Coordinates of N, CA and C in Angstrom, one line a residue:
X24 N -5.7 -9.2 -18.7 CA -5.9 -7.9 -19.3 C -6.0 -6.8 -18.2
X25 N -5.6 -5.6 -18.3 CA -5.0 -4.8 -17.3 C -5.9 -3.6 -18.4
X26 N -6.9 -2.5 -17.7 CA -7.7 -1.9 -17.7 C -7.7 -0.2 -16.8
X27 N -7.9 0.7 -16.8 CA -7.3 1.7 -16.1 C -8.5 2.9 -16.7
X28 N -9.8 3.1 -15.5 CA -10.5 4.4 -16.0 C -10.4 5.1 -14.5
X29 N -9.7 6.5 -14.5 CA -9.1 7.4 -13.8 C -7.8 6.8 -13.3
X30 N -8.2 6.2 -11.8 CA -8.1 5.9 -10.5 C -8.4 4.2 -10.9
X31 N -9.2 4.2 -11.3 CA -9.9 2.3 -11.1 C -8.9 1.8 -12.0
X32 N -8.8 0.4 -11.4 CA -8.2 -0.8 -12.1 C -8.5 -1.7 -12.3
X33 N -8.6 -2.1 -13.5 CA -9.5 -3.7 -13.5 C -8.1 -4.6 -14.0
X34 N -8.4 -6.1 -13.7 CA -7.3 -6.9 -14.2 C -7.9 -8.1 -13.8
X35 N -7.4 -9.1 -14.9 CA -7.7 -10.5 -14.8 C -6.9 -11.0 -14.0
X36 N -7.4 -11.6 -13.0 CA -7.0 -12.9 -12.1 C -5.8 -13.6 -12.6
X37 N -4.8 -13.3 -11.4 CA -3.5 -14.2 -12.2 C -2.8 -13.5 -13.3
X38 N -2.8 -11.8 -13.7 CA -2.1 -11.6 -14.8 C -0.5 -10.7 -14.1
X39 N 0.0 -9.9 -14.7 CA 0.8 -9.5 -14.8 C 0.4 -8.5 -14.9
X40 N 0.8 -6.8 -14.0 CA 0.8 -5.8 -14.2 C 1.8 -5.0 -13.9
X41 N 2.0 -4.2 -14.7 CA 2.9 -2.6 -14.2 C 2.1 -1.7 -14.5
X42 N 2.5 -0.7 -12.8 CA 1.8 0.6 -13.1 C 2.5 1.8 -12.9
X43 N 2.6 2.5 -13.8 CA 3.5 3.4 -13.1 C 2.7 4.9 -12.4
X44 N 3.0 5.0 -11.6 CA 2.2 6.4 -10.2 C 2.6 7.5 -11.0
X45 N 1.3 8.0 -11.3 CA 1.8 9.3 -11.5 C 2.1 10.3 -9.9
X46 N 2.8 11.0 -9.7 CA 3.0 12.2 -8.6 C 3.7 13.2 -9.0
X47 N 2.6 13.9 -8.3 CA 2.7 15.7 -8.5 C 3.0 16.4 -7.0
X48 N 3.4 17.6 -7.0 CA 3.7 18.1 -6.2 C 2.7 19.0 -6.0
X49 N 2.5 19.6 -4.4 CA 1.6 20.5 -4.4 C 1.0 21.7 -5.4
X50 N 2.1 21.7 -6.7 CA 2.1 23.1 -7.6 C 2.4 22.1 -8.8
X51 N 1.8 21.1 -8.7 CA 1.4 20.6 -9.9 C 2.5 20.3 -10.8
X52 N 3.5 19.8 -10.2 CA 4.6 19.6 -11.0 C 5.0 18.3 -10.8
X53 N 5.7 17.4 -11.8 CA 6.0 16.3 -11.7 C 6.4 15.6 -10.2
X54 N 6.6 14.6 -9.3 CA 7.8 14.4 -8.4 C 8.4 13.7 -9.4
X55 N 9.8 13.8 -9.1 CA 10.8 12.7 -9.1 C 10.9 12.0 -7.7
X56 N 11.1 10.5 -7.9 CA 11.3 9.7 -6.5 C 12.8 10.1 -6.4
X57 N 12.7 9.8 -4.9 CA 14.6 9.9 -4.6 C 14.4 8.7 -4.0
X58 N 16.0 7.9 -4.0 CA 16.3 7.0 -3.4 C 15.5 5.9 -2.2
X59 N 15.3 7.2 -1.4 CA 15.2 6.8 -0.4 C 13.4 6.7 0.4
X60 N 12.8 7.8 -0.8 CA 11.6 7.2 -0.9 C 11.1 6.0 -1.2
X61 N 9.8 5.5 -0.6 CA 9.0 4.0 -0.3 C 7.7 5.0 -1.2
X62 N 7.1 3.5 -2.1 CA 6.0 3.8 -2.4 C 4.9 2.8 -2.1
X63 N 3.8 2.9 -1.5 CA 2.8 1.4 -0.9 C 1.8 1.5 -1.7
X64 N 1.3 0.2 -2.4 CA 0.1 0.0 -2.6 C -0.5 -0.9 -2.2
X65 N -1.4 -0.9 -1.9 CA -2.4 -1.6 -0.6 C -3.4 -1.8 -1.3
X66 N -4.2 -3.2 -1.3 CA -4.8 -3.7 -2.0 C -6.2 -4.3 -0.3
X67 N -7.7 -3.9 -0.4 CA -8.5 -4.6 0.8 C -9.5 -5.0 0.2
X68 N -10.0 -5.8 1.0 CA -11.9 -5.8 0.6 C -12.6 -4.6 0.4
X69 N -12.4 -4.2 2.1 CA -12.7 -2.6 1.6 C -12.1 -1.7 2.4
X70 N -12.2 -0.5 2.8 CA -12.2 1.1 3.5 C -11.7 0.2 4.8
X71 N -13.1 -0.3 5.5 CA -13.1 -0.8 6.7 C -11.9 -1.9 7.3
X72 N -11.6 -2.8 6.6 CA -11.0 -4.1 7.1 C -9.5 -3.7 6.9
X73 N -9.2 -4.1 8.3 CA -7.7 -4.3 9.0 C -6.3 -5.0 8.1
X74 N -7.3 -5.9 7.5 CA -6.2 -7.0 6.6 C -5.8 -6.7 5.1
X75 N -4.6 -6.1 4.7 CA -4.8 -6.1 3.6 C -4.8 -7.2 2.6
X76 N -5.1 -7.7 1.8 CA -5.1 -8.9 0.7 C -4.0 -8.9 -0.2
X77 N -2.9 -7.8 -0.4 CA -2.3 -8.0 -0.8 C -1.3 -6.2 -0.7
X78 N -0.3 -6.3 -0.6 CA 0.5 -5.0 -0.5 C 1.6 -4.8 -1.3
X79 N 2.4 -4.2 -2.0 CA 3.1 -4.2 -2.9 C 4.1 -2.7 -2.2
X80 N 5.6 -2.7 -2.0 CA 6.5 -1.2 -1.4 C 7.7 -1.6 -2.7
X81 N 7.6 -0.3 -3.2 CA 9.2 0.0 -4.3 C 9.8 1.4 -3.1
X82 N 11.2 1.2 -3.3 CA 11.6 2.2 -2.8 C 12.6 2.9 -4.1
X83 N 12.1 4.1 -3.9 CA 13.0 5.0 -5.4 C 12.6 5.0 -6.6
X84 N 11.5 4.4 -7.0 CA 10.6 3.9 -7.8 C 9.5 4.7 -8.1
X85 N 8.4 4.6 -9.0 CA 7.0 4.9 -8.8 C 6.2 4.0 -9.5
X86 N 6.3 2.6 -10.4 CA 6.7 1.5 -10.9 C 5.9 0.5 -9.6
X87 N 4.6 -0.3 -9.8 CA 4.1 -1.2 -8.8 C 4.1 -2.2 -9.8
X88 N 4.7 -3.6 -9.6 CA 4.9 -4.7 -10.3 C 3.9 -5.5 -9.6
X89 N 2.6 -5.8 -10.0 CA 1.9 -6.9 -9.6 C 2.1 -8.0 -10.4
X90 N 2.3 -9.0 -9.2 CA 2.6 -10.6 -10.3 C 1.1 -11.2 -9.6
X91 N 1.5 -12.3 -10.3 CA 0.4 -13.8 -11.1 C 0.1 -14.0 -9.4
X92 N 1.1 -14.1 -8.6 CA 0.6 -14.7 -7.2 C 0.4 -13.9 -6.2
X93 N 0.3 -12.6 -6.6 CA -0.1 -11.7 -5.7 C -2.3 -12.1 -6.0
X94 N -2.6 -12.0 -7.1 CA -4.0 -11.9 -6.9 C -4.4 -13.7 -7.3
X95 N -3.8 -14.5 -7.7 CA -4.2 -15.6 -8.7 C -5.4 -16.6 -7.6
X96 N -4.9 -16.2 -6.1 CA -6.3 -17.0 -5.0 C -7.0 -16.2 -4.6
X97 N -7.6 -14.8 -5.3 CA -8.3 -13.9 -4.6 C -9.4 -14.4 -4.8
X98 N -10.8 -14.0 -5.0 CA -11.9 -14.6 -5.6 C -12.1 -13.1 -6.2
X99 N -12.9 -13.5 -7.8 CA -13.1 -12.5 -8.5 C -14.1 -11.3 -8.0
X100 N -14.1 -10.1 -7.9 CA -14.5 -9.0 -7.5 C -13.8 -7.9 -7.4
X101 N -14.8 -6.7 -6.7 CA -14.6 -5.3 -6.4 C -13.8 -5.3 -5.0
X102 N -12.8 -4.4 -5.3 CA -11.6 -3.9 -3.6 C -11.5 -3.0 -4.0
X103 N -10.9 -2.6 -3.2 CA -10.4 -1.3 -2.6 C -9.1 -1.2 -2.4
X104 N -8.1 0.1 -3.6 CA -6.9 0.2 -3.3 C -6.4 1.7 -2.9
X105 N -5.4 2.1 -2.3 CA -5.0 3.7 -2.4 C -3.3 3.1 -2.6
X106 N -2.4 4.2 -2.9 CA -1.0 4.6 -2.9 C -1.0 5.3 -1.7
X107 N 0.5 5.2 -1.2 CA 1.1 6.4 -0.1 C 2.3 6.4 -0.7
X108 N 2.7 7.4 -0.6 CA 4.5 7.7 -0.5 C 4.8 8.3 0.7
X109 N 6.4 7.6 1.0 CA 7.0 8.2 2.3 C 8.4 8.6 1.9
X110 N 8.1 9.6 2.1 CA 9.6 10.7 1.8 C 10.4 10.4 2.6
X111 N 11.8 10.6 2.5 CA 12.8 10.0 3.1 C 13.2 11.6 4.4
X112 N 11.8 12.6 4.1 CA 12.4 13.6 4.9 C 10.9 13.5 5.7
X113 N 10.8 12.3 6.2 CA 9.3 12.0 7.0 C 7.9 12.3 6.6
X114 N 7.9 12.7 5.6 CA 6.4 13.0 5.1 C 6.1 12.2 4.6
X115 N 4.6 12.2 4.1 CA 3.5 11.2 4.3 C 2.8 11.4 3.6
X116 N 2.2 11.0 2.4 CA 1.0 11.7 1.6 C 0.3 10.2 0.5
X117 N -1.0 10.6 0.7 CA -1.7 9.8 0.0 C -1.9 10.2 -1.4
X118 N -1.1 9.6 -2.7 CA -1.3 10.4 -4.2 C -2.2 9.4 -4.6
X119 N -3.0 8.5 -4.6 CA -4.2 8.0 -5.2 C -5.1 7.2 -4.0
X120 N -6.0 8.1 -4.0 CA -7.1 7.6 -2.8 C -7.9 6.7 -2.9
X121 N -8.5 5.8 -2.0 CA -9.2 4.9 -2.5 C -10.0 4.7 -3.3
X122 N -10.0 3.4 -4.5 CA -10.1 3.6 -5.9 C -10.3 2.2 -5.8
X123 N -11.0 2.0 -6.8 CA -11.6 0.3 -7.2 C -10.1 -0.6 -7.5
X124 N -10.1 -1.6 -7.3 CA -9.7 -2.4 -7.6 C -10.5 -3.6 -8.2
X125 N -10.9 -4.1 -9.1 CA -11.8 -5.1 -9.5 C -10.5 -5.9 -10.4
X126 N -11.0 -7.5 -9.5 CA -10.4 -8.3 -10.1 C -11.5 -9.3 -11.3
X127 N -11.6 -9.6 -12.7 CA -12.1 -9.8 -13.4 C -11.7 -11.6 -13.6
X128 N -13.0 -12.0 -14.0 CA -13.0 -13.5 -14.3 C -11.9 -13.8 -15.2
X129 N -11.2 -15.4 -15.1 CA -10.4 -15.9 -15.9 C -11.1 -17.2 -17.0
X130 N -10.7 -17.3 -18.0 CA -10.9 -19.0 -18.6 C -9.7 -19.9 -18.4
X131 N -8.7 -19.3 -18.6 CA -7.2 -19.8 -18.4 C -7.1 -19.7 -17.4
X132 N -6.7 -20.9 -16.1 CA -5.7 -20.7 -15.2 C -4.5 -21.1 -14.8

């Protein structure tokens, strides 16, 4: 089950998700991705640690496909995720800041 209040994400261990990024432009207008844009979601323990636990890049996209084996050996809890997009004209910008990630108990595995 795949869960969504603002920014936070909740989801059961082992499911299947799509999400699609919202992005706006400085003047509050839609982006469209181009081609050649990369979009990263980064999944940690938390803020602090080096390693991410799981990472997920679409390029031209704004569409993050989490599957069953990206989280299915995590242990259930609270993380830490943000988005970045990288423009294909070198910019850099963070459109969703670090934001919960909670992975929720399973009965089925």
């Amino acid at each position: 089950m795949l869960y969504i209040d603002g920014n936070n994400i909740r989801l059961t261990r082992g499911d299947t998700a799509y999400l699609t990024i919202p992005i706006t432009t400085e003047l509050g207008e839609e982006y469209v991705m181009q081609s050649g844009d990369t979009l990263t979601f980064s999944v940690k323990k938390n803020e602090t640690m080096s390693e991410y636990l799981f990472q997920k890049k679409v390029t031209g996209s704004n569409e993050i496909h989490i599957e069953p084996n990206d989280t299915k050996s995590l242990p259930f809890g609270k993380y830490k995720y943000d988005v970045q997009i990288d423009l294909t004209s070198g910019d850099v910008f963070t459109v969703i800041e670090p934001s919960i990630f909670e992975l929720m108990k399973e009965v089925t595995c």
